[in-house]
Tab-separated table of C-alpha atoms in Angstrom:
chain	number	residue	atom	x	y	z
A	20	UNK	CA	101.361	56.887	-9.085
A	21	UNK	CA	103.467	59.476	-10.163
A	22	UNK	CA	101.350	62.303	-11.124
A	23	UNK	CA	101.184	65.871	-10.051
A	24	UNK	CA	97.559	65.541	-8.539
A	25	UNK	CA	97.549	69.879	-7.572
A	26	UNK	CA	94.595	71.718	-9.590
A	27	UNK	CA	97.207	73.856	-11.011
A	28	UNK	CA	99.197	71.243	-12.197
A	29	UNK	CA	100.121	71.664	-15.915
A	30	UNK	CA	98.253	69.688	-18.773
A	31	UNK	CA	100.251	66.324	-19.670
A	32	UNK	CA	102.406	65.081	-22.750
A	33	UNK	CA	100.134	65.763	-25.747
A	34	UNK	CA	98.949	62.126	-26.704
A	35	UNK	CA	98.207	60.837	-30.073
A	36	UNK	CA	94.094	60.186	-29.887
A	37	UNK	CA	94.517	56.465	-31.470
A	38	UNK	CA	96.402	56.212	-27.863
A	39	UNK	CA	93.468	57.323	-25.667
A	40	UNK	CA	91.479	54.686	-27.436
A	41	UNK	CA	94.078	52.221	-26.180
A	42	UNK	CA	93.113	52.825	-22.594
A	43	UNK	CA	89.763	51.043	-21.928
A	44	UNK	CA	87.616	52.979	-19.602
A	45	UNK	CA	84.463	50.514	-18.710
A	46	UNK	CA	81.100	51.178	-15.672
A	47	UNK	CA	80.691	48.636	-13.364
A	48	UNK	CA	78.709	48.211	-10.047
A	49	UNK	CA	80.666	47.319	-6.768
A	50	UNK	CA	79.270	44.160	-5.682
A	51	UNK	CA	81.385	43.452	-2.820
A	52	UNK	CA	84.013	45.662	-0.661
A	53	UNK	CA	86.379	44.702	1.948
A	54	UNK	CA	89.129	45.980	4.558
A	55	UNK	CA	92.557	45.810	3.309
A	56	UNK	CA	94.007	46.361	6.389
A	57	UNK	CA	97.586	45.307	5.121
A	58	UNK	CA	97.542	48.234	2.561
A	59	UNK	CA	100.155	50.219	3.224
A	60	UNK	CA	97.767	53.030	2.475
A	61	UNK	CA	94.228	53.021	3.874
A	62	UNK	CA	92.566	51.354	1.122
A	63	UNK	CA	89.374	48.920	0.728
A	64	UNK	CA	89.637	45.256	-1.194
A	65	UNK	CA	86.546	45.964	-4.235
A	66	UNK	CA	84.829	43.778	-6.356
A	67	UNK	CA	83.146	44.758	-9.161
A	68	UNK	CA	81.226	43.772	-11.989
A	69	UNK	CA	81.611	44.722	-15.237
A	70	UNK	CA	79.224	43.125	-17.433
A	71	UNK	CA	79.194	39.657	-18.809
A	72	UNK	CA	81.763	40.155	-21.697
A	73	UNK	CA	84.236	41.007	-18.426
A	74	UNK	CA	82.703	39.940	-15.753
A	75	UNK	CA	83.815	40.319	-11.715
A	76	UNK	CA	87.322	42.053	-11.403
A	77	UNK	CA	89.183	42.567	-8.360
A	78	UNK	CA	90.680	46.518	-7.236
A	79	UNK	CA	92.332	48.554	-4.173
A	80	UNK	CA	90.819	51.531	-4.391
A	81	UNK	CA	92.347	54.442	-1.575
A	82	UNK	CA	89.438	55.661	-0.411
A	83	UNK	CA	88.400	55.007	2.860
A	84	UNK	CA	88.187	59.065	3.904
A	85	UNK	CA	84.842	59.802	1.701
A	86	UNK	CA	83.501	56.728	1.416
A	87	UNK	CA	81.837	53.906	4.521
A	88	UNK	CA	82.312	50.362	3.783
A	89	UNK	CA	78.293	49.130	3.658
A	90	UNK	CA	78.144	52.171	1.411
A	91	UNK	CA	80.119	50.759	-1.721
A	92	UNK	CA	78.136	48.160	-3.002
A	93	UNK	CA	75.577	48.469	-5.159
A	94	UNK	CA	77.703	51.990	-6.328
A	95	UNK	CA	78.889	52.020	-10.319
A	96	UNK	CA	82.107	53.143	-10.787
A	97	UNK	CA	84.828	53.545	-13.360
A	98	UNK	CA	87.560	51.471	-14.182
A	99	UNK	CA	90.735	50.733	-16.192
A	100	UNK	CA	89.929	46.912	-17.387
A	101	UNK	CA	92.888	46.838	-20.103
A	102	UNK	CA	95.895	47.420	-17.237
A	103	UNK	CA	98.052	44.582	-16.216
A	104	UNK	CA	97.300	43.152	-13.311
A	105	UNK	CA	99.537	44.762	-10.136
A	106	UNK	CA	100.461	43.632	-6.966
A	107	UNK	CA	99.280	45.150	-3.593
A	108	UNK	CA	100.911	43.920	-0.911
A	109	UNK	CA	99.374	40.212	-0.906
A	110	UNK	CA	96.106	40.923	-3.035
A	111	UNK	CA	96.264	41.270	-6.750
A	112	UNK	CA	94.465	44.322	-8.322
A	113	UNK	CA	93.029	43.594	-11.959
A	114	UNK	CA	91.722	47.275	-13.010
A	115	UNK	CA	91.914	50.713	-11.930
A	116	UNK	CA	89.897	52.248	-9.699
A	117	UNK	CA	89.357	56.055	-11.455
A	118	UNK	CA	88.887	58.889	-8.946
A	119	UNK	CA	89.165	62.646	-8.594
A	120	UNK	CA	91.193	64.100	-5.310
A	121	UNK	CA	89.060	66.619	-3.653
A	122	UNK	CA	89.996	69.828	-1.800
A	123	UNK	CA	91.339	67.609	1.500
A	124	UNK	CA	93.360	65.263	-1.589
A	125	UNK	CA	90.577	62.779	-0.828
A	126	UNK	CA	90.313	60.131	-3.325
A	127	UNK	CA	85.744	60.816	-4.608
A	128	UNK	CA	84.889	58.021	-7.053
A	129	UNK	CA	84.545	58.601	-10.939
A	130	UNK	CA	81.436	58.151	-11.716
A	131	UNK	CA	77.892	58.136	-13.996
A	132	UNK	CA	75.092	60.618	-12.607
A	133	UNK	CA	72.589	58.512	-14.339
A	134	UNK	CA	72.708	54.527	-14.069
A	135	UNK	CA	74.149	53.196	-17.200
A	136	UNK	CA	75.103	49.447	-18.569
A	137	UNK	CA	77.380	47.848	-16.769
A	138	UNK	CA	80.379	47.341	-19.180
A	139	UNK	CA	79.567	50.573	-20.636
A	140	UNK	CA	83.001	52.064	-21.943
A	141	UNK	CA	83.723	55.868	-21.747
A	142	UNK	CA	84.368	57.310	-25.726
């Protein structure tokens, strides 16, 4: 991605509220995680269930530094569900799983601190 992840980076350009509303961020539960050894940067392949309206979507996530693969199924995560699919090597990522960089630059998943229904939309 071409975004400055430094904590002292300036805020991004001003956007209209209607532009924000176009980004569909939902909660889903990881139902499957597997290694992604073909990825250029270490990553896992995830299958995430977003409820009956959206179903199961695939995502590639560079989270191997902070998460054990066996601990991921059952974990709720936030993702953008309305970007076009993106080819990551031989894998087609259908949603963008969201996270923040910790002090070491490793990705920490963005998730609710209490369980919410799969498919819940950020507002």
